[in-house]
Short mmCIF file of C-alpha atoms in Angstrom, two decimals:
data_model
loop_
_atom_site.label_atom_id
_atom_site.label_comp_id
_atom_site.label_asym_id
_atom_site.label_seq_id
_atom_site.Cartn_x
_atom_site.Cartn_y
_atom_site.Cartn_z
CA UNK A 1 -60.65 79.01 -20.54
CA UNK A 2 -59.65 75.29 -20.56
CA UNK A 3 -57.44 73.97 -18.82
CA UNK A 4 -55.51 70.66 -18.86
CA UNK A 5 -52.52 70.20 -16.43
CA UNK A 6 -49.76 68.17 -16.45
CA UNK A 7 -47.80 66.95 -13.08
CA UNK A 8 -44.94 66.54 -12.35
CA UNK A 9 -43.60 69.04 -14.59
CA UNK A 10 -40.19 67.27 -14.35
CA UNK A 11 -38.98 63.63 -13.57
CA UNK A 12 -35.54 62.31 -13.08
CA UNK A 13 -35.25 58.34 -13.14
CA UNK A 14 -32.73 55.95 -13.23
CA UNK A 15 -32.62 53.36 -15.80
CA UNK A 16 -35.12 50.48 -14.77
CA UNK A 17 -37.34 52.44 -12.48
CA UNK A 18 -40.92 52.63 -13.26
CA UNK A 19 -42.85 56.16 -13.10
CA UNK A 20 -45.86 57.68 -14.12
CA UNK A 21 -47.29 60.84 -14.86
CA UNK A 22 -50.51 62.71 -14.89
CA UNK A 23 -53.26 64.74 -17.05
CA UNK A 24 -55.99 66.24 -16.08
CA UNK A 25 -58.48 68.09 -18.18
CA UNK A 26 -61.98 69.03 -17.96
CA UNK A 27 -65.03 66.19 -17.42
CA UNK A 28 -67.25 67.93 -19.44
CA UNK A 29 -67.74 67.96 -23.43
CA UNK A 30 -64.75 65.36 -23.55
CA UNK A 31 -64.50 63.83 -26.93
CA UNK A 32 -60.46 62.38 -26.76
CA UNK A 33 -57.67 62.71 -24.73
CA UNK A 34 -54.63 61.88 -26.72
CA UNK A 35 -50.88 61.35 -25.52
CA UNK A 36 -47.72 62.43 -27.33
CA UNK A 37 -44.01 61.70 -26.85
CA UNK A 38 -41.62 64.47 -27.73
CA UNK A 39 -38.58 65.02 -28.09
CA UNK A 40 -37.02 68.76 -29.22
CA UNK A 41 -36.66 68.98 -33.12
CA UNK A 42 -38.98 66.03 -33.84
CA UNK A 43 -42.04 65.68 -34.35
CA UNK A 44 -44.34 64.94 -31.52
CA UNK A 45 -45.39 61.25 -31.94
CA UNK A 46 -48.41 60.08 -30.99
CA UNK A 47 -48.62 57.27 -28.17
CA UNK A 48 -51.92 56.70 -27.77
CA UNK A 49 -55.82 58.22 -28.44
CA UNK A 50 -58.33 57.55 -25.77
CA UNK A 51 -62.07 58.01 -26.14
CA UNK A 52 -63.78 55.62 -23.31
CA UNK A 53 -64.03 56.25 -19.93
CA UNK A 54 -62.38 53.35 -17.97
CA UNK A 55 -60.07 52.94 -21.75
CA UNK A 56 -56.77 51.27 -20.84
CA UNK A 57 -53.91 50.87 -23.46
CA UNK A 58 -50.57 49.39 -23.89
CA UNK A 59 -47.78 50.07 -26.00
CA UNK A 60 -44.67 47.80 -25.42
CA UNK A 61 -43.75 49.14 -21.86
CA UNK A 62 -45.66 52.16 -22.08
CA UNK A 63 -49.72 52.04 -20.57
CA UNK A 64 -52.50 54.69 -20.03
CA UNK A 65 -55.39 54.50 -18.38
CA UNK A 66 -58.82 57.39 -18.38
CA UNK A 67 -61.34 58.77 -16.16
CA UNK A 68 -63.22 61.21 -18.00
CA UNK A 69 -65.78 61.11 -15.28
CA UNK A 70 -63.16 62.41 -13.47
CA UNK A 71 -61.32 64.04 -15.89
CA UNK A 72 -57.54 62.73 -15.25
CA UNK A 73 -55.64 59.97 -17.18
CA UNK A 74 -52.18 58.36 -16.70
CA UNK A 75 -49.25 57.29 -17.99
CA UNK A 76 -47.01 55.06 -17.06
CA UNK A 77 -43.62 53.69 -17.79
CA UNK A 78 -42.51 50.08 -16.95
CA UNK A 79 -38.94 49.69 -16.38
CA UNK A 80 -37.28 53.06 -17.98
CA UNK A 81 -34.53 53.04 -20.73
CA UNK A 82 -32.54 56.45 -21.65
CA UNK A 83 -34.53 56.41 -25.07
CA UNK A 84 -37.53 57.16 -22.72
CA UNK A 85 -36.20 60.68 -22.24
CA UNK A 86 -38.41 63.30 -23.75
CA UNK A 87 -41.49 64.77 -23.01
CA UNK A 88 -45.04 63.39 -22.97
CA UNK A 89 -47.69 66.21 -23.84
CA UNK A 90 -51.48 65.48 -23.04
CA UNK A 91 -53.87 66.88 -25.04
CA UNK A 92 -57.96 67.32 -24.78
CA UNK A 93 -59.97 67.46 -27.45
CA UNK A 94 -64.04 68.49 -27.21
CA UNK A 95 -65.02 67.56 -30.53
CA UNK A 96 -63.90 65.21 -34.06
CA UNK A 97 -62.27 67.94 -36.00
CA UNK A 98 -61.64 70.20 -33.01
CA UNK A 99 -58.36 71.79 -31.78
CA UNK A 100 -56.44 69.58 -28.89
CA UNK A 101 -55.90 71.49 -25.65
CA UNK A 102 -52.09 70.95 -24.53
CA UNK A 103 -51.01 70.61 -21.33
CA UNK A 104 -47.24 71.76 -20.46
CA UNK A 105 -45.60 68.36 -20.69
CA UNK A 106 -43.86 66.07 -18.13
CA UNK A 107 -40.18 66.22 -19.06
CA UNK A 108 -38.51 63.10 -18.49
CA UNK A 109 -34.85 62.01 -17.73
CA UNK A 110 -34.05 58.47 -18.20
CA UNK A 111 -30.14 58.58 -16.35
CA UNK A 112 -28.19 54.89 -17.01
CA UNK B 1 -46.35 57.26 -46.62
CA UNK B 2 -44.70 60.79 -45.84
CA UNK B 3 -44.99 62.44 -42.60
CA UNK B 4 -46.03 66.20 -41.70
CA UNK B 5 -43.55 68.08 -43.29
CA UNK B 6 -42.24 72.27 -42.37
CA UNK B 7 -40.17 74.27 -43.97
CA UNK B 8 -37.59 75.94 -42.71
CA UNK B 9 -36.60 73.85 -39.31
CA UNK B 10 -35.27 76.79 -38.21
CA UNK B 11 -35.77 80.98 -38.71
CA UNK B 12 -33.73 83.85 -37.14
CA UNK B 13 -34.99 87.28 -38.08
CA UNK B 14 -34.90 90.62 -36.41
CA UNK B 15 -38.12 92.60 -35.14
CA UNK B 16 -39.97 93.97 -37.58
CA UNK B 17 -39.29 91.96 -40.45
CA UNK B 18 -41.53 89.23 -42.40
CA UNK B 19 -41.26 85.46 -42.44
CA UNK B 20 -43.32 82.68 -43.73
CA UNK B 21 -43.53 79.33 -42.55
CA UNK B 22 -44.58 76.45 -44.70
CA UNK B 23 -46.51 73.24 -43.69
CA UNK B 24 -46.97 70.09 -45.99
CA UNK B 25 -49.75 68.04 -44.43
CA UNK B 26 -49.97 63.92 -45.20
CA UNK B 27 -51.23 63.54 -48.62
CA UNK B 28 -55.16 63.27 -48.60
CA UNK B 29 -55.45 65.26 -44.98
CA UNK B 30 -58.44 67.55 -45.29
CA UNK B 31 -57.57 68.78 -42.09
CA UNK B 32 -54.66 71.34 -41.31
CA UNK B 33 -53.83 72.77 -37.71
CA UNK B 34 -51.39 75.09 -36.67
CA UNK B 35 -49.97 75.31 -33.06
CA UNK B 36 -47.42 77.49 -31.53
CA UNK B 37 -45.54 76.85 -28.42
CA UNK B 38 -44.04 79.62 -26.80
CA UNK B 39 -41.03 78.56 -24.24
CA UNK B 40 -41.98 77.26 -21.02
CA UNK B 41 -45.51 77.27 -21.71
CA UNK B 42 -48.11 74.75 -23.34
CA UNK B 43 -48.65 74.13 -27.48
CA UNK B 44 -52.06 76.42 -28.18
CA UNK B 45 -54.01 76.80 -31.17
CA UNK B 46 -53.85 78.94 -33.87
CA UNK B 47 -56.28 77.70 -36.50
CA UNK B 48 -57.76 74.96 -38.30
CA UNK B 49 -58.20 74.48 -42.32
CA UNK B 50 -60.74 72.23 -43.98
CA UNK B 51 -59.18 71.94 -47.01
CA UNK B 52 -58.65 75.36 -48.34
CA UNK B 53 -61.44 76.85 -45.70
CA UNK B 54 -60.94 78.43 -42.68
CA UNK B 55 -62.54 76.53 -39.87
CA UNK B 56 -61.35 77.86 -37.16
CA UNK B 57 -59.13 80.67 -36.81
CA UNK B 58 -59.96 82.20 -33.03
CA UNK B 59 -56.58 81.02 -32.32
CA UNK B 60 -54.70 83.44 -34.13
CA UNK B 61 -53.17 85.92 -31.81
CA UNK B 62 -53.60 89.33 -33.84
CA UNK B 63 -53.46 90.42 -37.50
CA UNK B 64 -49.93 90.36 -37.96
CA UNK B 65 -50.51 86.63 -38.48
CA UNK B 66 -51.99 85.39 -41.93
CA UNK B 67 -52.15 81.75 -42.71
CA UNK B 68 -53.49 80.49 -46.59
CA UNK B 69 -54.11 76.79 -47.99
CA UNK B 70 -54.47 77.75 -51.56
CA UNK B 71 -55.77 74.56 -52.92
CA UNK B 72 -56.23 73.06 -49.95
CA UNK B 73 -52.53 71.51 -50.16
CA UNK B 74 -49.66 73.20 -48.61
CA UNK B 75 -50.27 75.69 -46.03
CA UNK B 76 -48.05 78.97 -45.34
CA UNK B 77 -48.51 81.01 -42.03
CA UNK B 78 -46.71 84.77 -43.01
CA UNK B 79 -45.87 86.91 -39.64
CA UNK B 80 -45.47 90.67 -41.00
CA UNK B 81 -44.17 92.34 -39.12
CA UNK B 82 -42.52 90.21 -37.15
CA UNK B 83 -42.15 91.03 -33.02
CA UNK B 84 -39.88 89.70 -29.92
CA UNK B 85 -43.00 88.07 -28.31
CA UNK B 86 -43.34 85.83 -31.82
CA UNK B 87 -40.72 83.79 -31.34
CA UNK B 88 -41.21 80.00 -30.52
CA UNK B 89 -42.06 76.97 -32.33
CA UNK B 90 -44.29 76.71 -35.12
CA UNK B 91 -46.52 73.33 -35.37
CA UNK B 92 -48.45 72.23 -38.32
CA UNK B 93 -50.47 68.87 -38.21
CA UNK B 94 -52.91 67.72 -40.37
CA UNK B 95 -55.52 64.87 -40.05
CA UNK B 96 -57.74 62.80 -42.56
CA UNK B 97 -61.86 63.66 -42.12
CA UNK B 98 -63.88 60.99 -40.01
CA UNK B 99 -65.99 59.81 -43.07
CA UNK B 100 -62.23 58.80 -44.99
CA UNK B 101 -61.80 55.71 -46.64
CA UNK B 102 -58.98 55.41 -44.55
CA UNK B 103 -59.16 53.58 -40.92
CA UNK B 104 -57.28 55.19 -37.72
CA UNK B 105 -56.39 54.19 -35.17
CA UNK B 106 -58.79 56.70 -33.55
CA UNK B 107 -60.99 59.20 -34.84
CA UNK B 108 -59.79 62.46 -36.27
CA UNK B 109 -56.28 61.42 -34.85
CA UNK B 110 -53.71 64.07 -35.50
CA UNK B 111 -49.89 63.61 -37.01
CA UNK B 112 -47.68 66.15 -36.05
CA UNK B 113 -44.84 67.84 -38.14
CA UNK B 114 -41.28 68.80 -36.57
CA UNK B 115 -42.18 72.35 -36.44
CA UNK B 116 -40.48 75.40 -37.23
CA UNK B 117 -38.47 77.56 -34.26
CA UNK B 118 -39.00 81.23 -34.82
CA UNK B 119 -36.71 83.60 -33.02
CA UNK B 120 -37.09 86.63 -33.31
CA UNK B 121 -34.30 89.17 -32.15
#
């Protein structure tokens, strides 16, 4: 069984705070650890894949960081807008073509 | 380019009856998944096509569940018969093969579709 976790499961922010979240998965036959932003009746949309240990990436206010020594990897969210809301899914992945291994999801409320 | 695509968004049938759920991948994926996420609980596996090959299928929670890729296009996953515990949402996502002509942004990078919610009554 493999497990990847996901804390908190739920956040509530107001606008302009900054928060960040948690994954952790196992340290052993880690190939990727990928990061998702969904929200319901979309399609999950992909934030970031992360392959290095020590791997730190930006996307406009949104950063992660990875420790696959470790196994844990964050995410975190400068200054929070409303359109932040959703919910940000980890996923592990052992292998190029292999299945991703979800965590639960942080569910995120942005209030103005 | 065209995203992930499913068909229907949404499915309401009653226990025992049959529904299939269609996936469109990106055109040129080799690679097809499906996931299902159950409420309250995390997106897991069902299987994985390589074209029109079954790669991986230990995902699949019983035989009531049959998933084809004639072609190695489309992809339909049939539930028959359909039971209460079935109901959720239906993920397909597809990605290109490592050796693709095509660079990613990483490797074997997957694109997600909107997925299909099942409920069964």
């Amino acid at each position: 069984i493999l497990n990847v976790e996901q804390s908190p499961q739920s956040l509530h922010v107001q606008e302009g705070d900054s928060t960040n979240f948690t994954c952790s998965f196992p340290s052993s036959n880690f190939y990727a650890l990928h990061w998702y932003r969904w929200e319901t009746a979309k399609s999950p949309e992909a934030l970031f894949v992360m392959t290095l240990n020590g791997d730190e990436k930006k996307k406009g206010r949104i950063s992660a960081t990875l420790n696959t020594k470790e196994g844990y990897s964050y995410l975190y969210i400068k200054g929070s807008q409303p359109e932040d809301s959703a919910t940000y899914l980890c996923a592990f992945r052992g292998s190029t073509l292999g299945r991703l291994y979800f965590g639960r999801g942080t569910q995120l409320t942005v209030w103005p | 380019e065209a995203g992930v695509t499913q068909f229907p968004s949404h499915s309401v049938i009653e226990k025992g009856q049959t529904v299939t759920l269609r996936c469109d991948p990106i055109s040129g994926h080799d690679n097809l998944y499906w996931y299902r996420r159950v409420m309250g609980k995390e997106i897991k596996f069902l299987l994985h096509f390589v074209k029109e090959s079954k790669q991986d299928e230990s995902g699949m929670p019983n035989n009531r569940f049959l998933a084809e890729r004639t072609g190695g296009t489309y992809s339909t996953l049939k539930v028959q018969p359909a039971e209460l515990e079935d109901s959720g949402v239906y993920f397909c996502a597809s990605s290109q093969a490592p050796w693709g002509l095509e660079s990613q942004p990483a490797r074997g990078e997957q694109f997600f579709g909107p997925g299909t919610r099942l409920t069964v009554l």
